[in-house]
Coordinates of C-alpha atoms in Angstrom, one line a residue:
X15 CA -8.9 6.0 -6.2
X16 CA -6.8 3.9 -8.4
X17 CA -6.8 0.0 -7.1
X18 CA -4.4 -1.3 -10.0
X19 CA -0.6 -1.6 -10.6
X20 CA 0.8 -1.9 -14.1
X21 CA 4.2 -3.7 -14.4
X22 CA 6.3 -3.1 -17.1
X23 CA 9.4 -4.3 -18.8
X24 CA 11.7 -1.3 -19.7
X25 CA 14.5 -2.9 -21.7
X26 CA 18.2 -1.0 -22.4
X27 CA 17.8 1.8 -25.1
X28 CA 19.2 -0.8 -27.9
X29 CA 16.8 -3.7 -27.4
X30 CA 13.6 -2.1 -28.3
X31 CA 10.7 0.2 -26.6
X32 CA 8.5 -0.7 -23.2
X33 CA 5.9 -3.0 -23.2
X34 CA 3.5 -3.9 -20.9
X35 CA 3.3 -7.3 -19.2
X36 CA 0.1 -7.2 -16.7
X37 CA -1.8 -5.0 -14.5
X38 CA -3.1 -6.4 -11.5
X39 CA -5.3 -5.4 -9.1
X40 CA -4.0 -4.9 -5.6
X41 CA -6.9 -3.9 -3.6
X42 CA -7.9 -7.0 -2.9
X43 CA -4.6 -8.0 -1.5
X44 CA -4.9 -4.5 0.7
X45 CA -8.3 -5.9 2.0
X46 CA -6.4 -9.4 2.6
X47 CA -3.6 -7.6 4.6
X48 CA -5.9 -6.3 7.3
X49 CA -8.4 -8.8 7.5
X50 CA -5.6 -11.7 8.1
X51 CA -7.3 -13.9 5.6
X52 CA -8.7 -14.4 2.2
X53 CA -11.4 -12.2 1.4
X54 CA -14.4 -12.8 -0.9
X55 CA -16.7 -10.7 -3.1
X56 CA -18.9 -9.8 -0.8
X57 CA -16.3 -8.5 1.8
X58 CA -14.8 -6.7 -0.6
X59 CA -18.1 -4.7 -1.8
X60 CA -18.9 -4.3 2.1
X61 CA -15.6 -2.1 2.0
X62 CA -18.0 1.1 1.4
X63 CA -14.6 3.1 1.7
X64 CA -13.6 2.1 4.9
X65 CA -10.2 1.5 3.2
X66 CA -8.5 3.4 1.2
X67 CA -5.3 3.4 -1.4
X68 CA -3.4 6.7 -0.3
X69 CA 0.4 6.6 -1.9
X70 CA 2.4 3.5 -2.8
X71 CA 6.0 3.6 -3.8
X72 CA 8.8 0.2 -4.6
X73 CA 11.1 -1.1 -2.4
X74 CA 14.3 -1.9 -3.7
X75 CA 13.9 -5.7 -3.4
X76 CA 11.0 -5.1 -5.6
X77 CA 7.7 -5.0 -3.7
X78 CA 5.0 -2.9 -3.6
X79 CA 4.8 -0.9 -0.7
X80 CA 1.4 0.4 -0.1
X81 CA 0.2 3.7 2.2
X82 CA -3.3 2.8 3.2
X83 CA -5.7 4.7 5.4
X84 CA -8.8 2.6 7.1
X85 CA -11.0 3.1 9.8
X86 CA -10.4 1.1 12.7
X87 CA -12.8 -1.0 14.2
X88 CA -11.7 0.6 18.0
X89 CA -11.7 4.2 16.9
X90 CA -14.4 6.9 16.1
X91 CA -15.8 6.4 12.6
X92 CA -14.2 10.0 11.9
X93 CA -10.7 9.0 12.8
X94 CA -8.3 7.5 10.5
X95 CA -5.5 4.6 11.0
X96 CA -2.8 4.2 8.9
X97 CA -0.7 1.1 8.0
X98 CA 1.6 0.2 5.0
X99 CA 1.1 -2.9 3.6
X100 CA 3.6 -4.7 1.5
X101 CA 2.9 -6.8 -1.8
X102 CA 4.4 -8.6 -4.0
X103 CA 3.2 -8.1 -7.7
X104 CA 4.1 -10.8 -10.0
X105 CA 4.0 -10.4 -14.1
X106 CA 1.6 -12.9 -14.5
X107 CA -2.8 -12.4 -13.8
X108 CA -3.5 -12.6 -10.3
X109 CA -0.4 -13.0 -8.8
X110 CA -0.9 -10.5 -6.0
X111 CA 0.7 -11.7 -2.6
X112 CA 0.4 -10.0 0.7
X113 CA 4.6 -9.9 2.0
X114 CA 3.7 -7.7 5.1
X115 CA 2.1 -5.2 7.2
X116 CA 3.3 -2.4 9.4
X117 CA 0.4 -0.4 11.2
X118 CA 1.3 3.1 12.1
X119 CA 0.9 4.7 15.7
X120 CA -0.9 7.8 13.9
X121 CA -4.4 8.7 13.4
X122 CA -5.9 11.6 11.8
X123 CA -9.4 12.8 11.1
X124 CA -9.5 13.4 6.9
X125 CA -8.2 16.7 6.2
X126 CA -9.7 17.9 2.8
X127 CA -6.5 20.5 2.2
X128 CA -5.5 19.9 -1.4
X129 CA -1.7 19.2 0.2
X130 CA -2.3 17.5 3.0
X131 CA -2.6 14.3 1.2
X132 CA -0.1 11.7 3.2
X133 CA 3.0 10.6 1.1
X134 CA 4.9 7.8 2.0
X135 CA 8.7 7.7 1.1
X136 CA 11.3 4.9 1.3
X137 CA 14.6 5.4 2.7
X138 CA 17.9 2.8 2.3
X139 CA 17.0 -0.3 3.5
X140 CA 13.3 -1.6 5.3
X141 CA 12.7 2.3 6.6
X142 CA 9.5 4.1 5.7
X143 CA 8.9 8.2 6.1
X144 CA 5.4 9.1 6.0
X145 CA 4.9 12.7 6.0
X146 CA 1.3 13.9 6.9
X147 CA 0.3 17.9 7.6
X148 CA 1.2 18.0 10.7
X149 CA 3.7 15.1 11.4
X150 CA 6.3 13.0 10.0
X151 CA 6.1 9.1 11.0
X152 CA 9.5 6.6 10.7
X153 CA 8.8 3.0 10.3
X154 CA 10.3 -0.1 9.8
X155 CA 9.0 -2.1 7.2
X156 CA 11.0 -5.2 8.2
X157 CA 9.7 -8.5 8.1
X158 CA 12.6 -10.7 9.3
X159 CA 11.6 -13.0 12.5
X160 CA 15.2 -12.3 13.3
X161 CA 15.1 -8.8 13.7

């Protein structure tokens, strides 16, 4: 499971090639998201895969948005929850920030079918489409207080 993001800079075709500028590591702001707080070492070694990176794709104002499957404290240990959590990844180290997080209302028990891996898709605007085997779920990844 990967647990870092690289962020480029991809200039015009007449000012040069790509270069890289960090890569962070955004489990830990993952682990922050659901736990409502900062989390230490130890918290974050006591994950034991409990939490899990699924699919991530970029918003267009720029953050990270993050498909993450977990178990849930009030579900059965072989049932999944869902949420996507949204980050912002700055270009300098450690400058992971937790922007949001949208739970889903879908659980599933791990389905070890080599496509039935969840992908999550953005659509125009703050919508999310996450498409698993046997279901499609629509979201709002909208973090306005005015909405």
């Amino acid at each position: 499971m990967e647990k870092n993001v690289q962020v480029w800079k991809v200039p015009v075709r007449s000012e040069g090639g790509e270069r890289l500028l960090v890569e962070q590591d955004i489990f830990a702001g993952v682990l922050e998201a659901l736990a409502g707080e900062k989390i230490g070492n130890e918290q974050r070694a006591l994950n034991e895969g409990k939490v899990e990176i699924v699919d991530a794709a970029v918003t267009a104002s720029g953050h990270l948005a993050v498909l993450i499957s977990h178990v849930h404290d009030g579900t059965a240990s072989d049932s999944l929850s869902f949420a996507i959590v949204m980050l912002e990844v700055g270009t300098l180290a450690n400058s992971v920030a937790v922007a949001g997080l949208t739970h889903l209302a879908y659980q599933s028990r791990p389905d070890p079918r080599p496509l039935s891996t969840p992908r999550l898709s953005l659509g125009s605007g703050e919508i999310a489409f996450v498409v698993f085997a046997g279901a499609v779920v629509i979201a709002s990844i909208a973090h306005d207080p005015t909405f």
